[in-house]
């Protein structure tokens, strides 16, 4: 199972809260992925499609708990994989479907009695924290996915497919009405995430509007909001291990770089000293230069600090560096 599938399975086991929270979660599910069909006489049916059996079962239980009815469950085979299945929760009783849409604040009416479908998170669910979290959870169960945190941090909510009115047109203002509605819907969710200081972005990709989170901290905060505590803890553990691994790698890389510098400098210093030894003789050097030359030949891997500590009396790093610099100048003169 993917990390998303495991996460949704755990979310589907969360106990139902109050009736208001249940309606908010159902509203999030319907708003995110449901298809609402209207026939010639205005009768409505609701179809909620998901590839996750746990989500389908959660939706079924929500409807049964709220309305004491049993919606139909249809299993469909998709063409993605040979054994791949999709589950469709269907409410084909027009009276019941209309009642659910009204209770979930998806179907509303103006003062003249005209019906409208909401294209954003209903205001009622934004005012109560428990209902807000339940709504976002429903939207994630229906349209959300999250990458395996071992590989990358990425969570997204994918809107319903909304092709451009003209495929050659890319300006937002000229997209189809359906596309603009889905954009407005995901923007209303984004506004809620902004209130929780969760950084998110909105893009149009392959006929869908997509609200996505890229930072690990944002994904963790989102999981906390929807109540995915088990997934949150697992992701935090992975984040801690990855950060520790990265810290160790940075430290090793830093130490390796310093070691390489030390070895390269030591190689040049030994080459200078050998040149002086062959053409001038080390014993002809001043005592302080002779001592450091002998130490460098005996301890080619030692750092500047370690060479200074071996001198009698000990000398600081700047003193050792100054003496090696003198030896380098002598070698350069001999080369010329």
Coordinates of C-alpha atoms in Angstrom, one line a residue:
X1 CA 0.0 0.0 0.0
X2 CA 1.1 3.5 -0.7
X3 CA 1.7 6.1 2.0
X4 CA -1.5 7.8 0.8
X5 CA -3.6 4.6 1.0
X6 CA -2.3 3.9 4.5
X7 CA -3.0 7.4 5.6
X8 CA -6.6 7.4 4.2
X9 CA -7.2 4.0 5.8
X10 CA -6.3 5.5 9.2
X11 CA -8.4 8.6 8.6
X12 CA -11.4 6.5 7.8
X13 CA -11.2 4.9 11.2
X14 CA -11.5 8.3 13.1
X15 CA -14.7 8.2 15.2
X16 CA -17.6 10.4 13.9
X17 CA -18.0 13.6 15.8
X18 CA -21.2 15.7 16.1
X19 CA -23.8 15.7 13.4
X20 CA -22.5 19.1 12.2
X21 CA -19.0 17.7 11.9
X22 CA -20.3 14.7 10.0
X23 CA -22.2 17.0 7.5
X24 CA -19.0 19.1 7.1
X25 CA -16.9 16.0 6.3
X26 CA -19.5 14.7 3.8
X27 CA -19.7 18.2 2.3
X28 CA -16.0 18.1 1.8
X29 CA -16.2 14.7 0.1
X30 CA -19.0 15.8 -2.2
X31 CA -17.5 19.2 -3.0
X32 CA -14.1 17.6 -3.9
X33 CA -15.1 14.7 -6.1
X34 CA -18.8 14.1 -6.4
X35 CA -20.6 14.2 -9.7
X36 CA -24.1 15.7 -9.5
X37 CA -26.4 14.7 -12.3
X38 CA -29.7 16.6 -13.1
X39 CA -32.3 15.2 -15.4
X40 CA -34.9 17.0 -17.5
X41 CA -37.3 17.5 -14.6
X42 CA -34.7 18.7 -12.2
X43 CA -34.3 15.4 -10.3
X44 CA -30.7 15.1 -8.8
X45 CA -28.4 12.1 -8.2
X46 CA -25.0 12.1 -6.5
X47 CA -22.1 9.8 -7.4
X48 CA -18.9 9.8 -5.4
X49 CA -16.0 7.9 -7.0
X50 CA -12.8 6.8 -5.2
X51 CA -10.1 4.3 -5.7
X52 CA -9.7 3.7 -2.0
X53 CA -12.1 1.1 -0.5
X54 CA -11.7 2.7 3.0
X55 CA -12.9 6.0 1.7
X56 CA -15.9 4.4 0.0
X57 CA -16.7 2.7 3.3
X58 CA -16.3 5.9 5.2
X59 CA -18.7 7.7 2.8
X60 CA -21.2 4.9 3.1
X61 CA -21.2 5.0 6.9
X62 CA -21.5 8.8 6.9
X63 CA -24.7 8.7 4.8
X64 CA -26.1 5.8 6.7
X65 CA -25.4 7.5 10.1
X66 CA -26.9 10.8 9.0
X67 CA -29.9 9.7 7.0
X68 CA -30.5 6.0 8.0
X69 CA -30.3 4.9 4.4
X70 CA -28.0 2.6 2.6
X71 CA -26.5 4.1 -0.6
X72 CA -25.5 1.9 -3.5
X73 CA -21.9 0.8 -3.9
X74 CA -20.7 0.0 -7.4
X75 CA -17.3 -1.5 -8.1
X76 CA -15.7 -0.6 -11.5
X77 CA -12.6 -1.9 -13.2
X78 CA -10.3 0.8 -14.5
X79 CA -7.9 0.6 -17.5
X80 CA -4.9 1.7 -15.5
X81 CA -4.0 -1.8 -14.3
X82 CA -5.4 -5.2 -14.8
X83 CA -6.6 -5.6 -11.2
X84 CA -7.2 -1.9 -10.5
X85 CA -10.7 -1.1 -9.1
X86 CA -12.7 2.0 -8.4
X87 CA -15.6 2.3 -6.0
X88 CA -18.6 4.5 -6.6
X89 CA -21.1 5.5 -3.8
X90 CA -24.3 6.4 -5.5
X91 CA -27.4 8.2 -4.1
X92 CA -30.0 7.9 -6.9
X93 CA -33.1 8.8 -4.9
X94 CA -33.7 12.4 -6.0
X95 CA -35.4 13.5 -2.8
X96 CA -32.6 12.1 -0.6
X97 CA -29.9 13.5 -2.9
X98 CA -31.5 17.0 -2.8
X99 CA -31.8 16.8 1.0
X100 CA -28.1 15.8 1.4
X101 CA -27.0 18.6 -0.9
X102 CA -29.1 21.2 1.0
X103 CA -27.9 19.9 4.4
X104 CA -24.3 20.0 3.2
X105 CA -24.8 23.6 2.0
X106 CA -23.8 22.7 -1.5
X107 CA -27.2 23.5 -2.9
X108 CA -28.5 26.9 -1.7
X109 CA -31.2 29.3 -2.7
X110 CA -31.5 33.0 -3.1
X111 CA -34.3 35.2 -1.9
X112 CA -36.2 34.5 -5.2
X113 CA -36.0 30.8 -4.7
X114 CA -33.5 30.1 -7.4
X115 CA -31.1 27.2 -6.7
X116 CA -27.3 27.6 -6.8
X117 CA -24.4 25.1 -6.3
X118 CA -21.7 26.4 -4.0
X119 CA -18.2 26.7 -5.6
X120 CA -16.3 27.2 -2.4
X121 CA -16.2 26.0 1.2
X122 CA -19.5 27.1 2.8
X123 CA -19.1 30.0 5.3
X124 CA -20.7 27.9 8.1
X125 CA -17.9 25.4 8.0
X126 CA -15.2 28.1 8.2
X127 CA -16.5 29.5 11.5
X128 CA -16.3 26.4 13.7
X129 CA -12.9 24.8 14.1
X130 CA -14.1 21.2 14.4
X131 CA -16.3 21.6 11.3
X132 CA -13.5 23.3 9.4
X133 CA -11.1 20.4 10.1
X134 CA -13.8 17.8 9.3
X135 CA -14.4 19.6 5.9
X136 CA -10.7 19.6 5.0
X137 CA -10.5 16.0 6.0
X138 CA -13.4 15.1 3.7
X139 CA -11.8 17.0 0.8
X140 CA -8.5 15.2 1.4
X141 CA -10.2 11.8 1.5
X142 CA -11.9 12.5 -1.8
X143 CA -9.2 14.3 -3.8
X144 CA -6.0 14.3 -1.8
X145 CA -2.7 12.4 -2.0
X146 CA 0.7 12.5 -0.3
X147 CA 4.0 11.3 -1.5
X148 CA 6.2 8.8 0.5
X149 CA 8.1 11.1 2.9
X150 CA 11.1 8.8 2.5
X151 CA 11.5 10.2 -1.0
X152 CA 10.0 13.7 -1.0
X153 CA 7.5 16.0 0.8
X154 CA 4.5 16.6 -1.4
X155 CA 0.8 16.7 -0.6
X156 CA -1.9 17.8 -3.1
X157 CA -5.7 18.2 -3.5
X158 CA -6.7 17.6 -7.2
X159 CA -9.8 19.4 -8.4
X160 CA -12.3 17.8 -10.8
X161 CA -11.2 17.7 -14.4
X162 CA -11.9 21.1 -16.0
X163 CA -10.5 21.4 -19.5
X164 CA -9.8 24.8 -21.0
X165 CA -12.4 26.4 -23.1
X166 CA -9.7 26.7 -25.8
X167 CA -6.6 24.5 -25.4
X168 CA -4.5 27.2 -27.0
X169 CA -5.5 29.8 -24.3
X170 CA -3.5 29.8 -21.1
X171 CA -4.7 32.9 -19.4
X172 CA -6.7 32.3 -16.2
X173 CA -9.3 34.9 -17.1
X174 CA -10.1 33.0 -20.3
X175 CA -10.5 29.5 -18.9
X176 CA -13.8 27.6 -19.1
X177 CA -16.5 28.5 -16.4
X178 CA -16.1 25.0 -14.9
X179 CA -12.3 25.5 -14.6
X180 CA -12.8 28.9 -12.9
X181 CA -15.3 27.3 -10.4
X182 CA -12.8 24.6 -9.5
X183 CA -10.1 27.3 -9.1
X184 CA -12.4 29.3 -6.8
X185 CA -13.2 26.2 -4.8
X186 CA -9.5 25.3 -4.2
X187 CA -8.8 28.9 -3.5
X188 CA -11.3 28.8 -0.7
X189 CA -9.5 25.8 0.8
X190 CA -6.2 27.6 0.4
X191 CA -7.6 30.6 2.3
X192 CA -8.4 28.2 5.2
X193 CA -4.8 26.8 5.1
X194 CA -3.5 30.3 5.1
X195 CA -5.3 30.9 8.4
X196 CA -3.5 27.9 9.9
X197 CA -0.2 29.3 8.4
X198 CA 0.1 26.4 6.1
X199 CA 2.0 27.4 2.9
X200 CA 0.3 26.1 -0.3
X201 CA 0.2 26.9 -4.0
X202 CA -2.3 26.6 -6.8
X203 CA -1.6 25.5 -10.4
X204 CA -3.5 24.2 -13.4
X205 CA -2.1 20.9 -14.6
X206 CA -3.4 18.5 -17.3
X207 CA -7.0 19.7 -17.1
X208 CA -7.1 19.9 -13.3
X209 CA -6.6 22.6 -10.8
X210 CA -4.2 21.4 -8.1
X211 CA -3.6 22.8 -4.6
X212 CA -0.2 21.5 -3.4
X213 CA 2.1 21.7 -0.4
X214 CA 5.9 21.1 -0.9
X215 CA 7.5 21.8 2.5
X216 CA 7.8 19.1 5.1
X217 CA 6.5 21.4 7.9
X218 CA 3.5 22.4 5.8
X219 CA 2.6 18.7 5.1
X220 CA 2.9 17.9 8.8
X221 CA 0.7 20.8 9.8
X222 CA -1.9 19.8 7.3
X223 CA -2.0 16.2 8.6
X224 CA -2.4 17.6 12.1
X225 CA -5.4 19.7 11.0
X226 CA -7.2 16.7 9.4
X227 CA -6.5 14.5 12.4
X228 CA -4.0 12.1 10.8
X229 CA -1.9 11.8 13.9
X230 CA -0.5 8.4 13.2
X231 CA 0.7 9.5 9.7
X232 CA 2.0 12.7 11.3
X233 CA 4.1 10.9 13.8
X234 CA 5.5 8.5 11.2
X235 CA 6.4 11.4 8.9
X236 CA 8.0 13.3 11.8
X237 CA 10.1 10.3 12.6
X238 CA 11.2 10.1 8.9
X239 CA 11.9 13.8 8.9
X240 CA 14.1 13.5 12.0
X241 CA 16.1 10.6 10.6
X242 CA 16.5 12.4 7.2
X243 CA 17.7 15.6 9.0
X244 CA 20.1 13.6 11.1
X245 CA 21.4 11.8 8.0
X246 CA 21.8 15.1 6.2
X247 CA 23.6 16.6 9.2
X248 CA 26.0 13.6 9.3
X249 CA 26.6 13.8 5.6
X250 CA 27.3 17.6 5.8
X251 CA 29.7 17.0 8.6
X252 CA 31.5 14.1 6.8
X253 CA 31.7 16.2 3.6
X254 CA 33.1 19.1 5.6
X255 CA 35.7 16.9 7.3
X256 CA 36.5 15.3 4.0
X257 CA 37.0 18.6 2.3
X258 CA 39.2 19.8 5.2
X259 CA 41.2 16.6 5.1
X260 CA 41.7 16.9 1.3
X261 CA 43.0 20.5 1.8
X262 CA 45.4 19.3 4.5
X263 CA 46.7 16.5 2.3
X264 CA 47.1 18.7 -0.7
X265 CA 48.9 21.4 1.3
X266 CA 51.1 18.7 3.0
X267 CA 52.0 17.3 -0.4
X268 CA 53.2 20.7 -1.6
X269 CA 55.1 21.3 1.6
X270 CA 56.9 18.0 1.4
X271 CA 57.8 18.6 -2.2
X272 CA 59.3 22.0 -1.2
X273 CA 61.3 20.4 1.6
X274 CA 62.6 17.6 -0.5
X275 CA 63.8 20.1 -3.1
X276 CA 65.6 22.1 -0.4
X277 CA 67.1 18.9 1.0
X278 CA 68.5 17.8 -2.4
X279 CA 69.8 21.2 -3.6
X280 CA 70.7 23.1 -0.4
X281 CA 70.6 20.7 2.5
X282 CA 68.2 20.9 5.5
X283 CA 71.1 21.3 8.0
X284 CA 72.0 24.5 6.3
X285 CA 68.6 26.0 7.3
X286 CA 68.1 28.1 10.4
X287 CA 67.2 26.0 13.4
X288 CA 63.5 26.9 13.5
X289 CA 63.0 26.1 9.8
X290 CA 65.1 22.9 10.1
X291 CA 62.8 21.7 13.0
X292 CA 59.6 22.3 11.1
X293 CA 61.0 20.7 7.9
X294 CA 62.0 17.5 9.8
X295 CA 58.5 17.3 11.5
X296 CA 56.7 17.7 8.2
X297 CA 58.7 14.9 6.6
X298 CA 58.1 12.7 9.6
X299 CA 54.4 13.5 9.9
X300 CA 53.1 14.3 6.4
X301 CA 49.4 13.8 7.4
X302 CA 49.6 16.0 10.5
X303 CA 47.6 19.3 10.5
X304 CA 49.3 22.7 11.1
X305 CA 48.0 22.6 14.7
X306 CA 49.5 19.1 15.3
X307 CA 52.9 20.2 13.9
X308 CA 53.0 23.2 16.3
X309 CA 52.2 21.0 19.3
X310 CA 55.1 18.7 18.5
X311 CA 57.6 21.5 18.5
X312 CA 59.7 22.2 21.6
X313 CA 58.6 24.6 22.8
X314 CA 55.1 24.4 21.1
X315 CA 54.3 27.0 18.5
X316 CA 50.9 28.3 17.4
X317 CA 49.3 27.7 14.0
X318 CA 50.3 31.1 12.8
X319 CA 53.9 30.5 13.7
X320 CA 54.0 27.1 12.0
X321 CA 52.3 28.6 8.9
X322 CA 54.9 31.4 8.8
X323 CA 57.8 28.9 8.9
X324 CA 56.3 26.7 6.2
X325 CA 55.8 29.8 4.1
X326 CA 59.5 30.6 4.5
X327 CA 60.4 27.1 3.3
X328 CA 58.1 27.6 0.3
X329 CA 59.9 30.9 -0.6
X330 CA 63.3 29.2 -0.3
X331 CA 62.1 26.4 -2.7
X332 CA 60.8 28.9 -5.2
X333 CA 64.1 30.7 -5.1
X334 CA 65.9 27.4 -5.8
X335 CA 63.6 26.6 -8.7
X336 CA 64.4 30.0 -10.3

